[in-house]
Every structure is written in C-alpha cells, then in structure tokens.
Amino acid sequence: AQSVTQLDSHVSVSEGTPVLLRCNYSSSYSPSLFWYVQHPNKGLQLLLKYTSAATLVKGINGFEAEFKKSETSFHLTKPSAHMSDAAEYFCVVSDRTSGAGSYQLTFGKGTKLSVIP
Amino acid sequence: GAVVSQHPSWVICKSGTSVKIECRSLDFQATTMFWYRQFPKQSLMLMATSNEGSKATYEQGVEKDKFLINHASLTLSTLTVTSAHPEDSSFYICSARRGTSGSTYNEQFFGPGTRLTVL
C-alpha cells in the first residue's frame, strides 16, 4: 500500500522569500513521485516528477524537489516566492498496485500556499 | 502535447436529472482514463478507472449505477451522473494515461475539471 502525508495544510510566506512544502511518502515498491499545483477552480498542472533518475528534480516556474529515500521525503522548494505561486499544491505517489500490474496515483491532502505582498 | 479536455467546464442541473461529462485526450491515445472527485478544499479522490473497451473499475464506496462510466474509444471517456442530487455537487476531474499497463511511464495528464452544481 502507498500513502502520502503533506505535513502542512497551509503555508504562508512573504513574496521574495523561500518556499518549502513538505511531503513524506510510503510505498512498497520503487515509487514515482509528483508535485501538482491547482489554482482556484482549475485542473491540476504538473510541476515536476521523480521517476528513479536524478534525485534532485527541477520543475517549472523555478520549483524543485529532492527525493530522499532514507527519509522517505519529497519536499518541494522554491528560492523566491512570487504572488502567482499562491495555490494548492498536491504531493502524489504512484506505485504498482498489488497484483494488478497497473499504476495508481495516491494524493496527499494538499498544502495551500499563501504569498503575502 | 498531452492535453486533456473536459466538457462542460461548469454545469448546473435540477435534482433528479442526469448529467454527462466528457473527457478527451486531444493529442494522444489514452489506454486508461481516471475519474476523480474533489470536494471543496479537499484532495482528489479516485472514483473509478476505465480501460478502453472494458468495464470501469470503481473504488470502494462509489455507486456504479449512479456514476456511469463509458470509455468508448482511446480518446474519449464519459461520466454520467444519474438522478443527480445536491450531495453530488462537486468538482469532477478526469485524467488520462498513455502507454501500456505495464509501462514504467505512468504519468497521468489531467483535465481542467467540471464543476457540477445540483439544485
């Protein structure tokens, strides 16, 4: 079984300061990990993904995340927050479902990022 | 590439009526499509998984007779909410995955969502 825990339901930062959104996962196999962003009343946009290649993954809009197997973490960071970064962020794990030979996504509960001018 | 569309983006209906939501993969063939439901300020919950030409697999607690899913082609899946009631009001999001079920490339591409309001 796989699961995702986003440690903060709400993060508030000032514009221009660093962003850290925390995510821990559990997985029976070698997982793929994703971060998605959702703006109000919009669908999900992929920020970045980890699929067993480089552990430091760079995504769009200046975001990056580091896969740390020993800590079972995949935290999302950005050096300098912009007002347009205010949105809901979801950490997602994808793993082979047992016996099915197919992959299923499991979503974290989300972290709302607020950016203060 | 890898664009998924949904139609309509927003629908209001009366209680007791049925609503159909379409999900299309515009530039790739989707072997598998997924339907999610998202309540306000909550995460996405998987409702069902459908493979082209076969019956959908529903998650526990999802009524298959209420949420009818048809995956008629490699680019189209539909979700029909039958006899809708106010508690069915939600944001419904579809996603599509390309590649075979055994592929290690398992990224899903998400549609923009459909906001359903049942009066």
Coordinates of C-alpha atoms in Angstrom, one line a residue:
Chain A
A1 CA 0.0 0.0 0.0
Q2 CA 1.1 3.5 -0.7
S3 CA 0.4 6.8 1.1
V4 CA 1.3 10.4 1.1
T5 CA 1.5 12.8 4.0
Q6 CA 1.7 16.5 3.4
L7 CA 2.9 17.9 6.7
D8 CA 1.4 21.3 6.4
S9 CA -2.2 22.1 5.4
H10 CA -1.3 25.8 5.0
V11 CA 1.9 27.6 4.4
S12 CA 2.2 31.4 4.3
V13 CA 5.3 33.2 3.0
S14 CA 6.2 36.7 2.0
E15 CA 6.9 37.5 -1.6
G16 CA 10.5 37.0 -2.4
T17 CA 11.2 34.6 0.4
P18 CA 11.9 30.8 0.1
V19 CA 9.1 28.3 -0.1
L20 CA 9.2 24.8 1.5
L21 CA 6.3 22.4 1.2
R22 CA 6.9 19.2 2.9
C23 CA 5.8 15.7 1.8
N24 CA 6.5 12.2 3.1
Y25 CA 5.5 9.0 1.4
S26 CA 5.3 5.3 2.0
S27 CA 5.5 2.8 -0.8
S28 CA 6.0 -0.9 -1.1
Y29 CA 8.0 -0.6 -4.3
S30 CA 10.1 2.0 -6.1
P31 CA 7.7 4.8 -6.4
S32 CA 7.3 7.7 -8.8
L33 CA 6.6 11.0 -7.1
F34 CA 4.9 14.1 -8.4
W35 CA 4.0 17.6 -7.3
Y36 CA 0.9 19.1 -8.9
V37 CA -0.4 22.7 -8.5
Q38 CA -4.0 23.6 -8.6
H39 CA -5.2 27.2 -8.9
P40 CA -8.8 28.0 -7.8
N41 CA -11.4 26.3 -9.9
K42 CA -8.8 24.9 -12.2
G43 CA -7.4 21.5 -13.0
L44 CA -4.1 20.2 -12.0
Q45 CA -0.8 21.2 -13.5
L46 CA 2.3 19.0 -13.2
L47 CA 5.2 20.9 -11.6
L48 CA 7.7 18.1 -11.6
K49 CA 8.2 14.4 -11.3
Y50 CA 10.7 11.9 -10.0
T51 CA 10.9 8.6 -11.8
S52 CA 14.1 6.9 -10.4
A53 CA 16.5 9.1 -12.3
A54 CA 18.3 12.1 -10.6
T55 CA 17.2 12.6 -7.0
L56 CA 17.1 16.4 -7.4
V57 CA 14.3 17.2 -9.8
K58 CA 13.8 20.6 -11.4
G59 CA 10.4 21.6 -12.5
I60 CA 8.5 24.5 -14.0
N61 CA 8.3 28.0 -12.5
G62 CA 11.5 27.7 -10.5
F63 CA 10.3 24.8 -8.3
E64 CA 12.5 21.8 -7.4
A65 CA 12.2 18.8 -5.2
E66 CA 14.7 16.3 -3.8
F67 CA 13.9 12.6 -3.4
K68 CA 15.4 11.3 -0.2
K69 CA 14.8 7.6 0.1
S70 CA 16.3 7.4 3.6
E71 CA 13.9 10.0 4.9
T72 CA 11.0 8.9 2.6
S73 CA 10.6 12.5 1.7
F74 CA 10.0 14.6 -1.4
H75 CA 9.9 18.2 -0.3
L76 CA 9.1 21.0 -2.7
T77 CA 11.1 24.1 -2.7
K78 CA 11.5 27.4 -4.5
P79 CA 14.1 30.1 -3.7
S80 CA 11.9 33.1 -4.1
A81 CA 8.1 33.1 -3.9
H82 CA 6.0 35.1 -6.4
M83 CA 2.4 36.2 -5.9
S84 CA 1.4 33.9 -8.8
D85 CA 2.6 30.9 -6.8
A86 CA -0.4 31.2 -4.4
A87 CA -2.4 28.0 -5.0
E88 CA -3.0 24.5 -3.7
Y89 CA -0.1 22.0 -4.0
F90 CA -0.5 18.3 -4.1
C91 CA 2.2 15.7 -3.5
V92 CA 1.4 12.4 -5.3
V93 CA 2.9 9.0 -5.2
S94 CA 2.5 6.4 -8.0
D95 CA 3.2 2.8 -7.4
R96 CA 2.4 -0.5 -8.9
T97 CA -0.9 -1.8 -7.4
S98 CA -0.5 -5.2 -6.0
G99 CA -1.3 -7.9 -8.5
A100 CA -2.9 -5.6 -11.0
G101 CA 0.2 -4.7 -12.9
S102 CA -1.0 -1.1 -13.2
Y103 CA -0.2 2.1 -11.6
Q104 CA -2.5 4.2 -9.4
L105 CA -2.0 7.7 -8.0
T106 CA -2.4 8.5 -4.4
F107 CA -2.8 12.1 -3.5
G108 CA -1.8 14.0 -0.4
K109 CA -4.4 16.2 1.3
G110 CA -2.8 19.3 -0.2
T111 CA -1.0 22.3 1.1
K112 CA -2.4 25.8 0.5
L113 CA 0.3 28.3 -0.2
S114 CA -0.4 31.9 0.5
V115 CA 2.0 34.6 -0.6
I116 CA 2.0 37.9 1.3
P117 CA 2.9 41.0 -0.7
Chain B
G1 CA 1.4 17.7 -26.2
A2 CA -0.6 15.5 -23.8
V3 CA -3.6 17.7 -23.5
V4 CA -6.8 16.5 -21.8
S5 CA -10.0 18.4 -22.2
Q6 CA -13.3 18.2 -20.3
H7 CA -16.7 19.4 -21.3
P8 CA -18.6 21.1 -19.9
S9 CA -16.4 23.1 -17.6
W10 CA -19.4 24.1 -15.5
V11 CA -23.0 22.7 -15.3
I12 CA -26.0 23.4 -13.1
C13 CA -28.9 21.0 -13.1
K14 CA -32.1 20.2 -11.2
S15 CA -32.3 17.4 -8.7
G16 CA -33.3 14.1 -10.4
T17 CA -31.8 14.9 -13.8
S18 CA -28.8 13.2 -15.3
V19 CA -25.6 15.0 -16.4
K20 CA -22.9 13.7 -18.8
I21 CA -19.3 14.9 -18.6
E22 CA -16.9 14.2 -21.4
C23 CA -13.2 13.7 -21.1
R24 CA -11.0 13.7 -24.2
S25 CA -7.3 13.2 -24.8
L26 CA -6.6 15.6 -27.6
D27 CA -3.2 14.5 -28.9
F28 CA -2.6 11.0 -27.6
Q29 CA -4.3 7.8 -27.2
A30 CA -5.2 7.1 -23.6
T31 CA -5.2 3.4 -22.7
T32 CA -6.5 4.2 -19.3
M33 CA -8.7 7.1 -18.0
F34 CA -9.4 8.0 -14.4
W35 CA -12.2 10.0 -12.8
Y36 CA -11.7 11.9 -9.6
R37 CA -14.0 13.8 -7.4
Q38 CA -12.8 16.8 -5.3
F39 CA -14.8 18.4 -2.5
P40 CA -14.2 22.0 -1.6
K41 CA -10.7 22.5 0.0
Q42 CA -10.0 18.7 -0.1
S43 CA -7.9 16.4 -2.1
L44 CA -8.8 14.4 -5.1
M45 CA -10.5 11.1 -4.5
L46 CA -10.3 8.4 -7.2
M47 CA -13.8 7.3 -8.2
A48 CA -13.0 4.8 -11.0
T49 CA -10.5 3.6 -13.5
S50 CA -11.5 2.7 -17.0
N51 CA -9.7 1.0 -19.8
E52 CA -10.9 1.4 -23.4
G53 CA -13.5 -1.2 -24.4
S54 CA -13.9 -2.7 -20.9
K55 CA -16.0 -2.0 -17.8
A56 CA -14.8 0.5 -15.4
T57 CA -13.3 -0.5 -12.0
Y58 CA -14.9 1.5 -9.3
E59 CA -13.4 2.4 -6.0
Q60 CA -15.0 1.2 -2.8
G61 CA -18.0 3.3 -1.8
V62 CA -18.6 4.6 -5.3
E63 CA -22.0 3.6 -6.7
K64 CA -21.5 2.2 -10.2
D65 CA -25.2 2.6 -11.0
K66 CA -25.1 6.3 -10.1
F67 CA -21.8 7.2 -11.8
L68 CA -21.9 5.5 -15.2
I69 CA -18.5 5.5 -17.0
N70 CA -18.1 4.7 -20.7
H71 CA -14.7 4.5 -22.3
A72 CA -15.8 4.0 -25.9
S73 CA -12.5 4.9 -27.6
L74 CA -8.9 5.6 -26.9
T75 CA -9.6 9.3 -26.8
L76 CA -12.9 9.6 -25.1
S77 CA -14.4 8.7 -21.7
T78 CA -17.7 9.9 -20.3
L79 CA -19.0 10.1 -16.8
T80 CA -22.8 10.3 -16.4
V81 CA -24.2 11.3 -13.0
T82 CA -27.6 9.7 -13.0
S83 CA -30.5 11.1 -11.0
A84 CA -28.3 13.8 -9.5
H85 CA -28.9 15.2 -6.1
P86 CA -27.4 18.2 -4.3
E87 CA -24.9 15.9 -2.5
D88 CA -23.4 15.1 -5.9
S89 CA -22.4 18.7 -6.3
S90 CA -18.6 18.6 -6.6
F91 CA -15.6 19.2 -8.9
Y92 CA -15.1 16.3 -11.2
I93 CA -11.7 15.8 -12.7
C94 CA -10.6 13.3 -15.3
S95 CA -7.1 12.2 -16.2
A96 CA -5.7 10.1 -19.0
R97 CA -2.6 7.9 -19.1
R98 CA -0.8 6.8 -22.2
G99 CA 1.3 3.7 -22.6
T100 CA 0.6 0.1 -21.7
S101 CA -0.5 -1.0 -18.2
G102 CA 3.0 -2.5 -17.7
S103 CA 4.8 0.6 -18.8
T104 CA 7.1 2.3 -16.3
Y105 CA 6.0 5.6 -17.6
N106 CA 2.9 6.2 -15.5
E107 CA 2.3 9.9 -15.7
Q108 CA -1.3 11.0 -15.8
F109 CA -2.5 14.1 -17.6
F110 CA -5.4 15.9 -16.0
G111 CA -8.3 17.7 -17.5
P112 CA -9.3 21.2 -16.3
G113 CA -12.3 19.8 -14.3
T114 CA -16.1 20.2 -14.4
R115 CA -17.9 22.0 -11.7
L116 CA -21.3 20.3 -11.1
T117 CA -24.0 22.1 -9.1
V118 CA -27.2 20.3 -8.4
L119 CA -30.1 22.4 -7.2

